[in-house]
XYZ file of C-alpha atoms in Angstrom:
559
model
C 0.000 0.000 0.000
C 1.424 3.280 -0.850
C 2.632 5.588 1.719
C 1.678 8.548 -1.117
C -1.654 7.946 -1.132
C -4.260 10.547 -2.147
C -4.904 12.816 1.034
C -8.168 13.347 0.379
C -11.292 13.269 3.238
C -13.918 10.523 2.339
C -17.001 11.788 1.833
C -20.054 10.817 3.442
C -23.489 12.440 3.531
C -25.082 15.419 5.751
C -25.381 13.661 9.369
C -24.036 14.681 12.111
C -24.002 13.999 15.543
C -22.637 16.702 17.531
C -21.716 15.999 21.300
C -20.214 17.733 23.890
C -17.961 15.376 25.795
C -15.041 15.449 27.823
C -12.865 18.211 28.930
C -14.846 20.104 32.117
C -14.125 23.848 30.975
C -13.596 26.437 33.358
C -15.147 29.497 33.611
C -15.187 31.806 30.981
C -12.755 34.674 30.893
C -13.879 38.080 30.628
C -13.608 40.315 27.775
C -13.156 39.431 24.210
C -13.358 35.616 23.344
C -10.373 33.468 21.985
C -7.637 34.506 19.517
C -6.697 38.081 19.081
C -8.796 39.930 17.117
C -7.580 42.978 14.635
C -10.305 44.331 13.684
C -12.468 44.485 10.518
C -11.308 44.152 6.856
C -13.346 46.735 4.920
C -11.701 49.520 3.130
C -8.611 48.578 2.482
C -7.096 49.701 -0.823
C -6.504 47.080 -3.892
C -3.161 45.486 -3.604
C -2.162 44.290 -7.346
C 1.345 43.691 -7.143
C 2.268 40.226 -5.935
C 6.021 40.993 -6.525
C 7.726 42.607 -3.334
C 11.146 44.390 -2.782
C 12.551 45.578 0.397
C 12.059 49.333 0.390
C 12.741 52.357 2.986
C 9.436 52.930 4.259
C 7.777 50.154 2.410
C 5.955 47.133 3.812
C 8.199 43.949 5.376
C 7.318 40.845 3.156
C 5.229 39.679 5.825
C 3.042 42.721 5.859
C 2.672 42.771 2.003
C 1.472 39.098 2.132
C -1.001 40.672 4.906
C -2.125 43.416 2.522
C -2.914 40.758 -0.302
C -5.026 38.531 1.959
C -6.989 41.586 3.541
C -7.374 42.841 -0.295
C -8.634 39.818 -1.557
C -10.995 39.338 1.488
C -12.822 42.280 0.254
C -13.565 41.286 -3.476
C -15.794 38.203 -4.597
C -14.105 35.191 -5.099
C -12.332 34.525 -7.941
C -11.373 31.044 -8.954
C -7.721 30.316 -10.445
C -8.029 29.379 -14.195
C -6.450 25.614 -14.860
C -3.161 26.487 -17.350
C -2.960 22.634 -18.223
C -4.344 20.921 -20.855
C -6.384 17.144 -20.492
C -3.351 15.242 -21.376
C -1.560 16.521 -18.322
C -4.602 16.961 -15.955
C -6.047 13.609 -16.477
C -2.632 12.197 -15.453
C -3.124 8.882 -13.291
C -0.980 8.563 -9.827
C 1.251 6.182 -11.390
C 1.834 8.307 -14.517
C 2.691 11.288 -11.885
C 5.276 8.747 -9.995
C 6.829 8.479 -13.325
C 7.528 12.155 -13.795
C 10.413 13.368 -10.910
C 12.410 16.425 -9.778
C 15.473 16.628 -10.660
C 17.924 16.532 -7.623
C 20.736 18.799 -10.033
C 17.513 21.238 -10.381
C 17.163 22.367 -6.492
C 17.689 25.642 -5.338
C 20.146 25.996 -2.920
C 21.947 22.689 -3.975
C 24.950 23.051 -1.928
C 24.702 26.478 -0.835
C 22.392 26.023 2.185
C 21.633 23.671 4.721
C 18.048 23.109 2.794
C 17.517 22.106 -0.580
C 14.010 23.404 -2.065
C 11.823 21.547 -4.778
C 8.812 21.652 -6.835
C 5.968 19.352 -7.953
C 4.961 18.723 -11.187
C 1.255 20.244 -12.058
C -1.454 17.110 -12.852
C -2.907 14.108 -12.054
C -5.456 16.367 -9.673
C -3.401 19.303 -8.549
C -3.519 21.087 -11.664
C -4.393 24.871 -10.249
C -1.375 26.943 -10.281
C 0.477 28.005 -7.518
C 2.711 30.705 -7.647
C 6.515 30.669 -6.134
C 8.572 33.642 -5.465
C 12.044 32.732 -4.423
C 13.225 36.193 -1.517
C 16.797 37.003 -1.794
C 18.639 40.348 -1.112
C 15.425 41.856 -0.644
C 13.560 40.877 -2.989
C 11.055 38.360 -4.831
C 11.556 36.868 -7.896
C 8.760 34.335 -9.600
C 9.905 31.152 -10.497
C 8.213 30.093 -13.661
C 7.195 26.205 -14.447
C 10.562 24.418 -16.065
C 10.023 21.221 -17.645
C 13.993 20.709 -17.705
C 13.475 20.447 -13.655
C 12.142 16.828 -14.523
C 13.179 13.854 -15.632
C 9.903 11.760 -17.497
C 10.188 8.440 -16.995
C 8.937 5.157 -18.920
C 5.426 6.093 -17.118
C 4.792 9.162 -19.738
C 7.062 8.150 -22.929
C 5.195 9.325 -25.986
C 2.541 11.363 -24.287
C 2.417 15.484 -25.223
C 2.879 17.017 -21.812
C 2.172 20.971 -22.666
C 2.938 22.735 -19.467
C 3.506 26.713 -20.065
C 5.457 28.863 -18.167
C 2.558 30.564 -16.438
C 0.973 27.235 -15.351
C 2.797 27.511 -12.076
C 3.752 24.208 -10.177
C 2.015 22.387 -7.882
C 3.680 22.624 -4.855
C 7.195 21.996 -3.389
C 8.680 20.428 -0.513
C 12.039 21.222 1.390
C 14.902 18.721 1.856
C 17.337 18.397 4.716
C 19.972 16.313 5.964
C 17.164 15.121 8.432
C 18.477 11.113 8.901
C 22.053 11.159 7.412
C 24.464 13.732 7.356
C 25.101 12.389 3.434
C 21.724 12.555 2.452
C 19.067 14.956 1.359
C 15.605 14.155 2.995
C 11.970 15.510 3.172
C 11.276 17.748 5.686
C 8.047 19.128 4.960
C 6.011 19.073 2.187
C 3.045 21.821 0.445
C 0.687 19.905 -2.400
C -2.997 20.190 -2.648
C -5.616 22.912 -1.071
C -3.690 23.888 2.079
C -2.469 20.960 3.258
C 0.932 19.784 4.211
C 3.012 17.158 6.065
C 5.532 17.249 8.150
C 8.298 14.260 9.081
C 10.366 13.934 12.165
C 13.782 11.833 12.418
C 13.037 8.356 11.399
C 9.831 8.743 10.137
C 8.051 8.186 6.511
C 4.737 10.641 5.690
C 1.425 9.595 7.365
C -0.819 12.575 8.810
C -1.160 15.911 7.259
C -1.532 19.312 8.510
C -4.150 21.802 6.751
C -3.952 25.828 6.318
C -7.645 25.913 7.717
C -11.410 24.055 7.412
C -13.753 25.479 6.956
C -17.553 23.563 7.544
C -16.201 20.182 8.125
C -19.117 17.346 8.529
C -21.611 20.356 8.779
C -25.304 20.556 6.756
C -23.250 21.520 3.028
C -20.550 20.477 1.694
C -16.545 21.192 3.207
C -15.047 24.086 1.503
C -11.041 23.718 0.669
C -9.263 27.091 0.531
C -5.594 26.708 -1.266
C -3.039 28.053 -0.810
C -2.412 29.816 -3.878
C 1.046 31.963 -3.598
C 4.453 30.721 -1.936
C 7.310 33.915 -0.796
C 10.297 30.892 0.163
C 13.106 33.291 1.579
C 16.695 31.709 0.724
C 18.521 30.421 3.969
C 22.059 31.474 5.093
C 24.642 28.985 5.066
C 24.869 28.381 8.824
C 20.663 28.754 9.150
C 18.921 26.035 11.140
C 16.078 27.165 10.097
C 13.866 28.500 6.756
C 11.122 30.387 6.549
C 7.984 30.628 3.504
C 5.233 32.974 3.703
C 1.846 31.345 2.595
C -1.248 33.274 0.498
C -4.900 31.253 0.873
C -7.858 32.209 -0.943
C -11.142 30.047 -1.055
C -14.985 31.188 -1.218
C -15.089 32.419 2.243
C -12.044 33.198 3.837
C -8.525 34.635 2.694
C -5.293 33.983 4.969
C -1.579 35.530 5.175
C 0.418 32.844 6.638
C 4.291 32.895 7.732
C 5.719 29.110 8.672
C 9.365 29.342 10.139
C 10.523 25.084 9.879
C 13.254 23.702 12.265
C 14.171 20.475 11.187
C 14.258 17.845 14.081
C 17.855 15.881 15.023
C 17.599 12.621 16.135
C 20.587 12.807 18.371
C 19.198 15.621 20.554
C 15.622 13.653 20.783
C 14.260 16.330 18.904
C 11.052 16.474 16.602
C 10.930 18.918 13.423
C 9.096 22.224 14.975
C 6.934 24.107 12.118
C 5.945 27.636 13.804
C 2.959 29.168 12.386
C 1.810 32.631 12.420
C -2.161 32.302 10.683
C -4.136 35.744 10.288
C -7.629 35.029 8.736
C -9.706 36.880 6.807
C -13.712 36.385 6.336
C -15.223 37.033 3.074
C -18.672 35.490 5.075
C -19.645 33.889 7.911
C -18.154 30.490 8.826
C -20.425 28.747 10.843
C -17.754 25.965 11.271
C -14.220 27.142 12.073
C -11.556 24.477 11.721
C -8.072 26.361 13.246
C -4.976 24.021 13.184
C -6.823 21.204 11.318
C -4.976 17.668 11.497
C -6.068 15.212 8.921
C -5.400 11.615 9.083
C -6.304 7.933 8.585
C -8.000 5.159 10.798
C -9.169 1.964 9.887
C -8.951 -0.691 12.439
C -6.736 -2.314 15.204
C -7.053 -0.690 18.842
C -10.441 -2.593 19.564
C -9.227 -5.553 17.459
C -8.124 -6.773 14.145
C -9.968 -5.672 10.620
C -12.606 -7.845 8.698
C -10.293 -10.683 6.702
C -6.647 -8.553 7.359
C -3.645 -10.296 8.019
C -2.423 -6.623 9.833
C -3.640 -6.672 12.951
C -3.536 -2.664 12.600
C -4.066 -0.131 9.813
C -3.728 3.340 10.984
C -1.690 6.646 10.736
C -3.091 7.716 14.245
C -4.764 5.871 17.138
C -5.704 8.456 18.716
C -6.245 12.115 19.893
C -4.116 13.910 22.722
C -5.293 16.840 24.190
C -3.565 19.501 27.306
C -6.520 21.502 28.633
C -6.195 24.677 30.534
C -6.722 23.007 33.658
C -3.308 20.798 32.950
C -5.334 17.508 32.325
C -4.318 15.087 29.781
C -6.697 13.642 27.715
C -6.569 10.643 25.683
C -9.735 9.295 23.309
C -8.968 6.705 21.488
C -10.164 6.429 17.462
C -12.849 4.539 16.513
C -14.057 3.255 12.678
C -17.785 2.787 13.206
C -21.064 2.610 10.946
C -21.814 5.992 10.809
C -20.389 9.764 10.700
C -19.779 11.179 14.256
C -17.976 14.688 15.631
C -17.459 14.758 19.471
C -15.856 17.714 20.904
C -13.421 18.440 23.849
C -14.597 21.623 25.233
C -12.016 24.073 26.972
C -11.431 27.699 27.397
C -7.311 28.109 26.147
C -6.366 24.948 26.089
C -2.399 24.301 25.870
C -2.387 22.011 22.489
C -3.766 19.129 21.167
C -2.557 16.445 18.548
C -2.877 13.452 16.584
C -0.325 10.198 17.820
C 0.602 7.200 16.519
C 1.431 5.520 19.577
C 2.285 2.219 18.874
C 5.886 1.963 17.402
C 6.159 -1.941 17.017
C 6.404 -3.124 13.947
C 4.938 -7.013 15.290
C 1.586 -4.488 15.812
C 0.864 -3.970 11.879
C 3.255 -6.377 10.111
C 2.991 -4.469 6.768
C 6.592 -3.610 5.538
C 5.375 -1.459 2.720
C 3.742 1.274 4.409
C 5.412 0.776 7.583
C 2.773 2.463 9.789
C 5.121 2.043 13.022
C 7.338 4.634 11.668
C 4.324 7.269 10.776
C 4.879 10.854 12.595
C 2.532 11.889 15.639
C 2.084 15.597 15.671
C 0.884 18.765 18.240
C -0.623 21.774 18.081
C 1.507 24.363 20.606
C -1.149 26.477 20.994
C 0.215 30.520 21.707
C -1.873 33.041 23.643
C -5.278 32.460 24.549
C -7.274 31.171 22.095
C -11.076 31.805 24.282
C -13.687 29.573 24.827
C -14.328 26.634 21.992
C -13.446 23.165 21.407
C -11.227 20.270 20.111
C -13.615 18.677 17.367
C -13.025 14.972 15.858
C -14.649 14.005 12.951
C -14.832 10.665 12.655
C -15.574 9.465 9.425
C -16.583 5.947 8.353
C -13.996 4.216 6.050
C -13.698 0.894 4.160
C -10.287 1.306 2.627
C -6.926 2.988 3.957
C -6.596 4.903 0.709
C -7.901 8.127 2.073
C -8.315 10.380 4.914
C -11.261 9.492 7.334
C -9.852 11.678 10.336
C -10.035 15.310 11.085
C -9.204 17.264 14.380
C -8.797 21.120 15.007
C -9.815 23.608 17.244
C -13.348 25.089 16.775
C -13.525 28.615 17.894
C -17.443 29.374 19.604
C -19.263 31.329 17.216
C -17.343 30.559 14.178
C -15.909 33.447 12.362
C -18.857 36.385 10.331
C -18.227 38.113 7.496
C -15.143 40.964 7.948
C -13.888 39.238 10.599
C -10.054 39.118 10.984
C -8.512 36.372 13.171
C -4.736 35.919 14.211
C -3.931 32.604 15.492
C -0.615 31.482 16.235
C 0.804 27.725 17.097
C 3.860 25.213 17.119
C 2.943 22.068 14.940
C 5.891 19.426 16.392
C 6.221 15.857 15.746
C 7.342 13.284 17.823
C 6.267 9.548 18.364
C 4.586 7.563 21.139
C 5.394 10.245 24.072
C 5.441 14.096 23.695
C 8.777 15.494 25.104
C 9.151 18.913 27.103
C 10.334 21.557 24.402
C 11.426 25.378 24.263
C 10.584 26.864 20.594
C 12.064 30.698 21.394
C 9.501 32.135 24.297
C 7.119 28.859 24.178
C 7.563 26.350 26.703
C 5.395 23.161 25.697
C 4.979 20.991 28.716
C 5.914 17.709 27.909
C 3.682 14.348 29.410
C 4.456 12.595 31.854
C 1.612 10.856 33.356
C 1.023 7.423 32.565
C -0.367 6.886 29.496
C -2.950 4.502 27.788
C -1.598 1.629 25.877
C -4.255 -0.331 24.949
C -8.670 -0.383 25.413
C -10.781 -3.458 24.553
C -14.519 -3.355 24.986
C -16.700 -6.690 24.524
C -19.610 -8.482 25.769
C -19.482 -9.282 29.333
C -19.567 -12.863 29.069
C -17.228 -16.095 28.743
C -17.831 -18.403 25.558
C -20.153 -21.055 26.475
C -21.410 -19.145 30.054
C -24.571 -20.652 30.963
C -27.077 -18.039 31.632
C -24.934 -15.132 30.434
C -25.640 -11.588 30.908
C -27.357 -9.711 27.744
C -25.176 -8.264 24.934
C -25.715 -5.314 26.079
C -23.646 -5.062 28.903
C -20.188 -3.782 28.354
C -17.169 -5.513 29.787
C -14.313 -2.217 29.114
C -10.626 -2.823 30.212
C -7.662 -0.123 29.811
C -4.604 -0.730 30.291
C -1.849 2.096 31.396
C 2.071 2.083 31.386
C 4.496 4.509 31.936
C 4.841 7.740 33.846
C 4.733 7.243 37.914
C 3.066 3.763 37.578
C 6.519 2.400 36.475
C 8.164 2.870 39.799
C 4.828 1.517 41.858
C 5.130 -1.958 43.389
C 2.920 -4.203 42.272
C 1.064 -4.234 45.812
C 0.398 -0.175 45.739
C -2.616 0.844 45.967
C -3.998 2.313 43.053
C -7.560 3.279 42.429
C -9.565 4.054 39.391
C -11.953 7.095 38.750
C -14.628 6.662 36.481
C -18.084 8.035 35.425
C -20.575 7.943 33.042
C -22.848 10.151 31.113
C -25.642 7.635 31.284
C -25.993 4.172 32.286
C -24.592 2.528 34.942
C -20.603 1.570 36.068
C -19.980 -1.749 38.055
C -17.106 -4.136 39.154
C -14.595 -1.201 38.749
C -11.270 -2.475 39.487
C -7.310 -2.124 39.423
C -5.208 -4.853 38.801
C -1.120 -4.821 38.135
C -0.082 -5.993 34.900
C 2.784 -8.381 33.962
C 6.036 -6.488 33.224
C 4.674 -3.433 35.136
C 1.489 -0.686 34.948
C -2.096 -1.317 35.470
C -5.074 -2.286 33.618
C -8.530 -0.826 35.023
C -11.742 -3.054 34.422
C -15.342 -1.914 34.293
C -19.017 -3.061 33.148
C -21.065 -0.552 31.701
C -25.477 -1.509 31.795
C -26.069 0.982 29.106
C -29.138 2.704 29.645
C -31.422 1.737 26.890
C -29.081 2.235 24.098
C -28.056 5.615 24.734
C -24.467 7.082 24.075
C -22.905 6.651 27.241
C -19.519 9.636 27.530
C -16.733 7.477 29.627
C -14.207 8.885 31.436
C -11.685 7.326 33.187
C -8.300 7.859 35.496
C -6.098 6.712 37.616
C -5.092 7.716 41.400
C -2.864 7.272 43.681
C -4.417 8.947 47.232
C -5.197 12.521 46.251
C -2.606 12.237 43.100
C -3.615 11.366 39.216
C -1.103 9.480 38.131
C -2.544 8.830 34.301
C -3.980 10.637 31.524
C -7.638 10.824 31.352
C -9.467 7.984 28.990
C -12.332 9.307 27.422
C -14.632 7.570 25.078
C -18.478 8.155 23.607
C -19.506 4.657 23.686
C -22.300 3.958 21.298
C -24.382 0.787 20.581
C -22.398 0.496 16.726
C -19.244 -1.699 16.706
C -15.912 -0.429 17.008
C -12.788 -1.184 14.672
């Protein structure tokens, strides 16, 4: 199974079921709500130029990208004519594999600690996107080459017409991210707004998006793109390179400035991608997706996949949150019958993210696409972003070839028309534990709490019991590891913390596992079939000495 695979949301129908679960938020704060607000968009004169040059009294690059996205914000909509014929844009994935960048063709090939790319237009990404390479104070366009390709067996004989103005699709930057010798992917920009991000060791799995906009509401999801790249060239001795992002879609226009770190293995260090997000509304957003994560989920935490040798298929297992109250919370992702968006409500919460926990091979056996190795990533959230909530949408999917996962922070009250929004994070990946990290003046508090390594929910019943109990109770066991359970005896006393939004909780219990940690156990007597919200944590005396598990159990199986 490819590791490229389209990144593309399933689609399914209008339902929703919206439920407020989880986090306990505190009070709201006084004055105004969430991210800082600058004010309304209206009057600002037409910006035309795209180009930019470094001028006494003139704007900083950042502040001309700011000007174009406020600009735009206040004219309709325009959509960005396709410069490719149907030869190129009817291009099939493995046609597109065939046609690559050549490595003699990046800029800043041996005269910077980066190397920067392009992708080829087609096969689906066929809008242009404009790239402006900033040196010496200035931007320069770089117009589509086809000598920055090689075309392999894939397209021999076809007519592939690309013109200058036709733009490229995206790009990607390369560092020495693995080897010292070699050249790897750091980051990559293709398609809408998204992006991905790798860490040392790891091989592309989640993606990161500009912004959402009316995920899994009554209409369809709207996909802004990113539509204009400023990449400023990096000194020789830089750890670091920065790009300036333009995003235009229906409703809302965006100025974006990304400064990537790449990680180091040695130091235990993920890659760090700072991002500095102003917003513009064109109209109201009813649905405000900030920091959106998009990933995959198929099957494996509550057991193996219908007729898969891989016990699990997943990019993520599950969503992390930090609230403002210093709780961890872990919920665990699910692959049910039917659409469903839950939501951890907070006021300024700390970050959220997307992990893949597991990091054993033995756990997926599938060599190809080597889902042990895929990237967990969080959202270090800056400033106070007011009262909202950490959605998931949870999508139903039948096939690992596209995205069926989406998490981001959902502002109260969406965003109306005029509205400008600054919101500013850390996306930062690491794998099965988050580390304590210092990007500049951010402290992100690393976890330490015991975590959740595995949750299995089934019938409460042994095979063959005479006069068992109905399938509708719930026999739930979690299992925690780690953190200050490791140096417990196996005689401490540890007890377990549940509740339930409806239904009942019996036979809760604590019980040591082999090789260290503990596994709670719990029956839940639904209560007629409703959704029951579980949460669950350990203590020792007055201290918690786990993250919180939190689940929406419903009566649907889970994968």
């Amino acid at each position: 199974m490819s590791s490229m695979r389209l990144r593309k949301l399933l689609s399914f129908g209008v339902l929703t079921i919206a439920v407020a679960c989880g986090a306990e938020p505190p009070p709201p704060a006084d004055g105004a709500p969430g991210s800082e607000a600058v004010g309304a968009s209206g009057g600002a004169p037409s910006v035309q130029e795209a180009g930019w040059e470094d001028r006494p009294g003139g704007p900083t690059l950042e502040e001309h990208v700011v000007r174009l996205a406020r600009d735009r914000s206040t004219r309709p909509f325009r959509p960005r004519d396709r410069r490719i014929g149907e030869t190129v844009a009817d291009l099939t994935y493995g046609q597109m594999r065939g046609i690559r960048f050549r490595r003699d063709s990046a800029v800043w090939r041996g005269e910077a600690p980066f190397e920067l790319q392009f992708f080829h237009p087609g096969g689906g990404n066929d809008l242009p996107v404009r790239i402006h390479l900033v040196e010496d104070g200035r931007s320069e366009e770089r117009p589509f080459r086809p000598g920055d390709f090689n075309y392999g067996d894939e397209v021999r004989g076809m007519t592939l017409d690309v013109p200058p103005d036709a733009g490229y699709a995206g790009f990607r930057v390369l560092h020495a991210l693995n080897d010292p010798d070699r050249m790897d992917e750091v980051v990559s920009f293709l398609g809408a707004s998204y992006f991905r991000l790798l860490g040392p060791g790891h091989v592309y799995g989640l993606s990161s998006r500009g912004i959402a906009v009316d995920v899994a509401g009554s209409g369809p999801e709207e996909f802004p793109d990113f539509v204009e790249f400023w990449i400023r060239r990096p000194a020789p001795g830089d750890v670091s390179v920065v790009a300036h992002g333009l995003l235009d879609g229906p409703s809302v226009t965006g100025a974006y400035r990304f400064e990537l770190t790449p990680g180091d293995a040695a130091e235990g260090r993920g890659t760090v991608l700072e991002v500095d997000a102003r917003v513009f509304a064109r109209r109201h957003v009813a649905r405000l997706g900030v920091a959106p994560l998009t990933s995959m989920y198929l099957h494996g935490t509550f057991g193996p996949g219908d007729d898969d040798v891989r016990p699990r298929v997943h990019d993520s297992e599950g969503l992390l949150m930090h609230t403002s109250r210093d709780e961890w919370i872990w919920r665990p992702l699910t692959n049910r019958q039917d659409l469903r968006v839950t939501s951890l409500r907070d006021v300024d919460p700390r970050g959220f993210g997307l992990v893949q926990r597991d990091r054993d091979f033995g756990s997926y056996l599938d060599l190809e696409t080597r889902y042990d190795r895929r990237p967990s990533e969080w959202v270090a959230i800056r400033g106070e972003w007011g009262p909202g909530g950490v959605e998931l949408v949870e999508i139903p999917a039948r096939s690992e070839f596209g995205d069926n996962i989406v998490a981001y922070w959902a502002p109260d009250g969406g965003l109306a028309a005029g509205e400008e929004r600054r919101y500013r994070y850390a996306l930062v990946t690491f794998d099965e534990r988050l580390p304590s990290i210092r990007i500049e003046d951010l402290a992100v508090q690393g976890q330490d709490l015991a975590q959740v390594i595995r949750t299995r929910i089934g019938w409460d019943a042994l095979p063959g019991q005479a006069d068992p109990p109905p399938r509708s109770r719930r026999r739930i066991l979690v299992d925690f590891q780690g953190g200050p359970l490791s140096a417990l005896p196996d005689e401490a006393a540890v007890d377990a913390v549940a509740t339930t939004s409806a239904g009942t909780l019996e036979d809760v219990r604590v019980l040591s596992l082999p090789g260290g940690g503990r596994r709670a156990t719990l029956v839940l007597r639904p209560d007629d079939g409703r959704p029951a919200d579980l949460r669950l944590q350990l203590q020792v005396g007055d201290s918690v000495v786990t993250e919180t598990w939190s689940y929406l159990w419903t009566p649907s199986r889970d994968r």
